[in-house]
Tab-separated table of C-alpha atoms in Angstrom:
chain	number	residue	atom	x	y	z
P	288	MET	CA	-51.507	-120.289	-69.924
P	289	ASN	CA	-48.185	-119.175	-71.237
P	290	ILE	CA	-44.991	-120.616	-69.788
P	291	SER	CA	-41.404	-119.699	-70.462
P	292	VAL	CA	-38.690	-122.306	-70.978
P	293	ASP	CA	-35.452	-121.650	-72.851
P	294	PRO	CA	-34.925	-123.724	-76.008
P	295	GLY	CA	-33.166	-127.044	-75.437
P	296	ASN	CA	-33.371	-130.633	-74.305
P	297	TYR	CA	-35.303	-131.312	-71.074
P	298	VAL	CA	-36.502	-134.121	-68.831
P	299	VAL	CA	-40.154	-133.621	-67.868
P	300	ALA	CA	-41.214	-135.258	-64.606
P	301	VAL	CA	-44.726	-136.620	-65.185
P	302	SER	CA	-46.612	-138.376	-62.389
P	303	GLY	CA	-49.919	-138.624	-64.231
P	304	GLY	CA	-51.627	-136.049	-62.032
P	305	VAL	CA	-53.332	-132.987	-63.469
P	306	ASP	CA	-50.369	-130.670	-62.765
P	307	SER	CA	-47.793	-132.687	-64.672
P	308	VAL	CA	-50.234	-133.558	-67.478
P	309	VAL	CA	-50.897	-129.841	-68.045
P	310	LEU	CA	-47.151	-129.156	-67.908
P	311	LEU	CA	-46.492	-131.811	-70.544
P	312	ASP	CA	-49.236	-130.447	-72.788
P	313	LEU	CA	-47.887	-126.887	-72.536
P	314	LEU	CA	-44.288	-127.943	-73.164
P	315	SER	CA	-45.246	-130.164	-76.109
P	316	LYS	CA	-46.560	-127.076	-77.921
P	317	LYS	CA	-43.154	-125.402	-77.878
P	318	PRO	CA	-41.298	-126.331	-81.079
P	319	ASP	CA	-37.837	-125.443	-79.775
P	320	LEU	CA	-37.870	-128.088	-77.036
P	321	THR	CA	-36.740	-131.710	-77.106
P	322	LEU	CA	-38.485	-133.551	-74.292
P	323	THR	CA	-38.023	-136.843	-72.496
P	324	VAL	CA	-40.960	-137.890	-70.308
P	325	ALA	CA	-39.712	-139.396	-67.040
P	326	HIS	CA	-41.960	-141.277	-64.617
P	327	PHE	CA	-40.935	-142.742	-61.274
P	328	ASP	CA	-43.143	-145.381	-59.673
P	329	HIS	CA	-42.417	-145.161	-55.964
P	330	GLY	CA	-44.079	-148.526	-55.329
P	331	ILE	CA	-46.183	-147.030	-52.563
P	332	ARG	CA	-49.622	-147.958	-53.941
P	333	ASP	CA	-50.658	-151.347	-55.321
P	334	ASP	CA	-52.279	-149.766	-58.381
P	335	SER	CA	-49.427	-147.368	-59.259
P	336	VAL	CA	-48.686	-149.356	-62.425
P	337	LYS	CA	-51.805	-147.673	-63.859
P	338	ASP	CA	-50.101	-144.288	-63.445
P	339	ARG	CA	-47.085	-145.506	-65.412
P	340	GLN	CA	-49.286	-146.917	-68.171
P	341	PHE	CA	-51.208	-143.633	-68.397
P	342	VAL	CA	-48.025	-141.550	-68.593
P	343	GLN	CA	-46.542	-143.936	-71.142
P	344	LYS	CA	-49.649	-143.464	-73.334
P	345	LEU	CA	-49.342	-139.695	-72.972
P	346	ALA	CA	-45.713	-139.775	-74.057
P	347	LYS	CA	-46.669	-141.864	-77.083
P	348	HIS	CA	-49.553	-139.481	-77.883
P	349	TYR	CA	-47.103	-136.546	-77.942
P	350	GLY	CA	-44.465	-138.559	-79.813
P	351	LEU	CA	-41.967	-138.287	-76.959
P	352	ARG	CA	-39.380	-140.608	-75.472
P	353	PHE	CA	-40.544	-142.274	-72.240
P	354	ILE	CA	-38.294	-143.488	-69.432
P	355	TYR	CA	-39.459	-144.896	-66.115
P	356	ASP	CA	-38.149	-146.699	-63.089
P	357	GLU	CA	-39.676	-148.461	-60.106
P	358	GLY	CA	-38.639	-147.738	-56.544
P	359	ASN	CA	-40.573	-150.441	-54.651
P	360	LEU	CA	-40.357	-148.243	-51.552
P	361	GLY	CA	-43.443	-149.684	-49.857
P	362	PRO	CA	-46.550	-148.037	-48.384
P	363	ASP	CA	-44.877	-146.806	-45.181
P	364	VAL	CA	-42.042	-144.836	-46.786
P	365	SER	CA	-41.626	-141.205	-45.751
P	366	GLU	CA	-42.310	-138.388	-48.189
P	367	ALA	CA	-38.673	-137.281	-47.860
P	368	ILE	CA	-37.305	-140.704	-48.868
P	369	ALA	CA	-39.768	-140.931	-51.770
P	370	ARG	CA	-38.740	-137.454	-52.979
P	371	GLU	CA	-35.038	-138.326	-52.676
P	372	ALA	CA	-35.514	-141.516	-54.741
P	373	ARG	CA	-37.540	-139.641	-57.383
P	374	TYR	CA	-34.944	-136.883	-57.798
P	375	LYS	CA	-32.093	-139.412	-57.912
P	376	PHE	CA	-33.916	-141.079	-60.833
P	377	LEU	CA	-34.636	-137.748	-62.551
P	378	ARG	CA	-30.992	-136.620	-62.241
P	379	LYS	CA	-29.865	-139.934	-63.749
P	380	VAL	CA	-32.245	-139.470	-66.704
P	381	LYS	CA	-31.006	-135.881	-67.124
P	382	ILE	CA	-27.411	-137.077	-67.356
P	383	ASN	CA	-28.205	-140.010	-69.664
P	384	THR	CA	-30.227	-137.850	-72.061
P	385	LYS	CA	-27.749	-134.953	-71.916
P	386	SER	CA	-30.618	-132.677	-70.945
P	387	LYS	CA	-30.310	-129.062	-69.895
P	388	ALA	CA	-32.593	-129.430	-66.852
P	389	ILE	CA	-35.421	-131.318	-65.183
P	390	VAL	CA	-38.844	-129.671	-65.510
P	391	THR	CA	-41.394	-130.221	-62.752
P	392	ALA	CA	-45.017	-129.135	-62.355
P	393	HIS	CA	-44.698	-127.356	-59.022
P	394	HIS	CA	-47.076	-124.403	-58.865
P	395	GLN	CA	-47.998	-121.458	-56.642
P	396	ASP	CA	-50.069	-123.555	-54.219
P	397	ASP	CA	-47.080	-125.891	-53.682
P	398	VAL	CA	-44.915	-122.911	-52.763
P	399	ILE	CA	-47.447	-121.702	-50.192
P	400	GLU	CA	-47.794	-125.186	-48.706
P	401	THR	CA	-44.016	-125.610	-48.491
P	402	VAL	CA	-43.518	-122.225	-46.826
P	403	ILE	CA	-46.207	-123.010	-44.228
P	404	ILE	CA	-44.712	-126.435	-43.476
P	405	ASN	CA	-41.229	-124.946	-43.204
P	406	MET	CA	-42.484	-122.165	-40.909
P	407	ILE	CA	-44.025	-124.760	-38.619
P	408	ARG	CA	-40.699	-126.582	-38.577
P	409	GLY	CA	-38.946	-123.336	-37.621
P	410	THR	CA	-37.029	-122.909	-40.846
P	411	GLY	CA	-34.666	-120.102	-41.613
P	412	ARG	CA	-34.634	-117.869	-44.683
P	413	LYS	CA	-33.654	-120.720	-47.033
P	414	GLY	CA	-36.783	-122.701	-46.155
P	415	MET	CA	-38.919	-119.689	-46.994
P	416	SER	CA	-37.596	-119.561	-50.561
P	417	SER	CA	-37.754	-123.245	-51.473
P	418	LEU	CA	-39.182	-124.501	-54.772
P	419	SER	CA	-37.396	-121.857	-56.803
P	420	THR	CA	-36.075	-122.551	-60.277
P	421	THR	CA	-32.369	-123.375	-60.491
P	422	GLU	CA	-29.949	-124.073	-63.327
P	423	ASP	CA	-30.758	-127.806	-63.196
P	424	LEU	CA	-34.418	-127.605	-62.209
P	425	SER	CA	-37.115	-125.632	-64.016
P	426	ARG	CA	-40.555	-124.927	-62.573
P	427	PRO	CA	-42.444	-122.982	-65.259
P	428	LEU	CA	-45.850	-123.363	-63.537
P	429	ILE	CA	-44.679	-121.652	-60.340
P	430	GLY	CA	-46.645	-118.498	-61.175
P	431	PHE	CA	-49.936	-120.365	-61.630
P	432	THR	CA	-52.434	-121.627	-59.072
P	433	LYS	CA	-54.018	-125.055	-58.923
P	434	VAL	CA	-57.268	-123.430	-60.094
P	435	ASP	CA	-55.434	-122.046	-63.173
P	436	ILE	CA	-54.067	-125.518	-63.917
P	437	LYS	CA	-57.431	-127.260	-63.510
P	438	THR	CA	-59.118	-124.625	-65.672
P	439	TYR	CA	-56.561	-125.212	-68.437
P	440	ALA	CA	-56.986	-128.990	-68.116
P	441	ASN	CA	-60.765	-128.752	-68.406
P	442	LYS	CA	-60.637	-126.270	-71.278
P	443	ASN	CA	-58.216	-128.518	-73.194
P	444	LYS	CA	-59.945	-131.792	-72.253
P	445	LEU	CA	-56.852	-133.221	-70.555
C-alpha cells in the first residue's frame, strides 16, 4: 500500500483498531513526517484502558510522541457526541503540537457506509461527499478497502 501525505508535522488519530494501526505503520515509514500519536478514550467501554495501553506501546515502538485524553462519556452516549468529543481533542492536540493536519484512518468502506446512512437520512449533495480530505484533516487510506487494509496488516504482522 502506498499512501501520499505531504511532508510536515501531523497528529495521527489511533484507536488501536486495524485501520489506524495500519495507518500508523504506513506513516512511520515516511522519513519526511513528524508524527504525534493521539488517542481518545471515550469512556464507553469498561475495558477501553486496554486500547490506550496498546496504542501507547505502539507509539513507543515507533519512537513517537503519545498524547491521550479520557472522555468518560458513558455507555449510552450517541455516536455523534462521541465523534464531537474525539475531534475536539484531536483539534486541541493539533494546535498544541503546531501540526499541519490531523490524519485519520477512514477508508473506502467508511465512505460507502456514510453515503448510505446519509441517503437514508435524506441528505443533500454535501452529505454525499462527506469524509473527504480537507486542509486540516487528511485521510490517506480513503482509496483503500477494508480488505486491502486487513491484507496489509496480515502481511506485515500488525
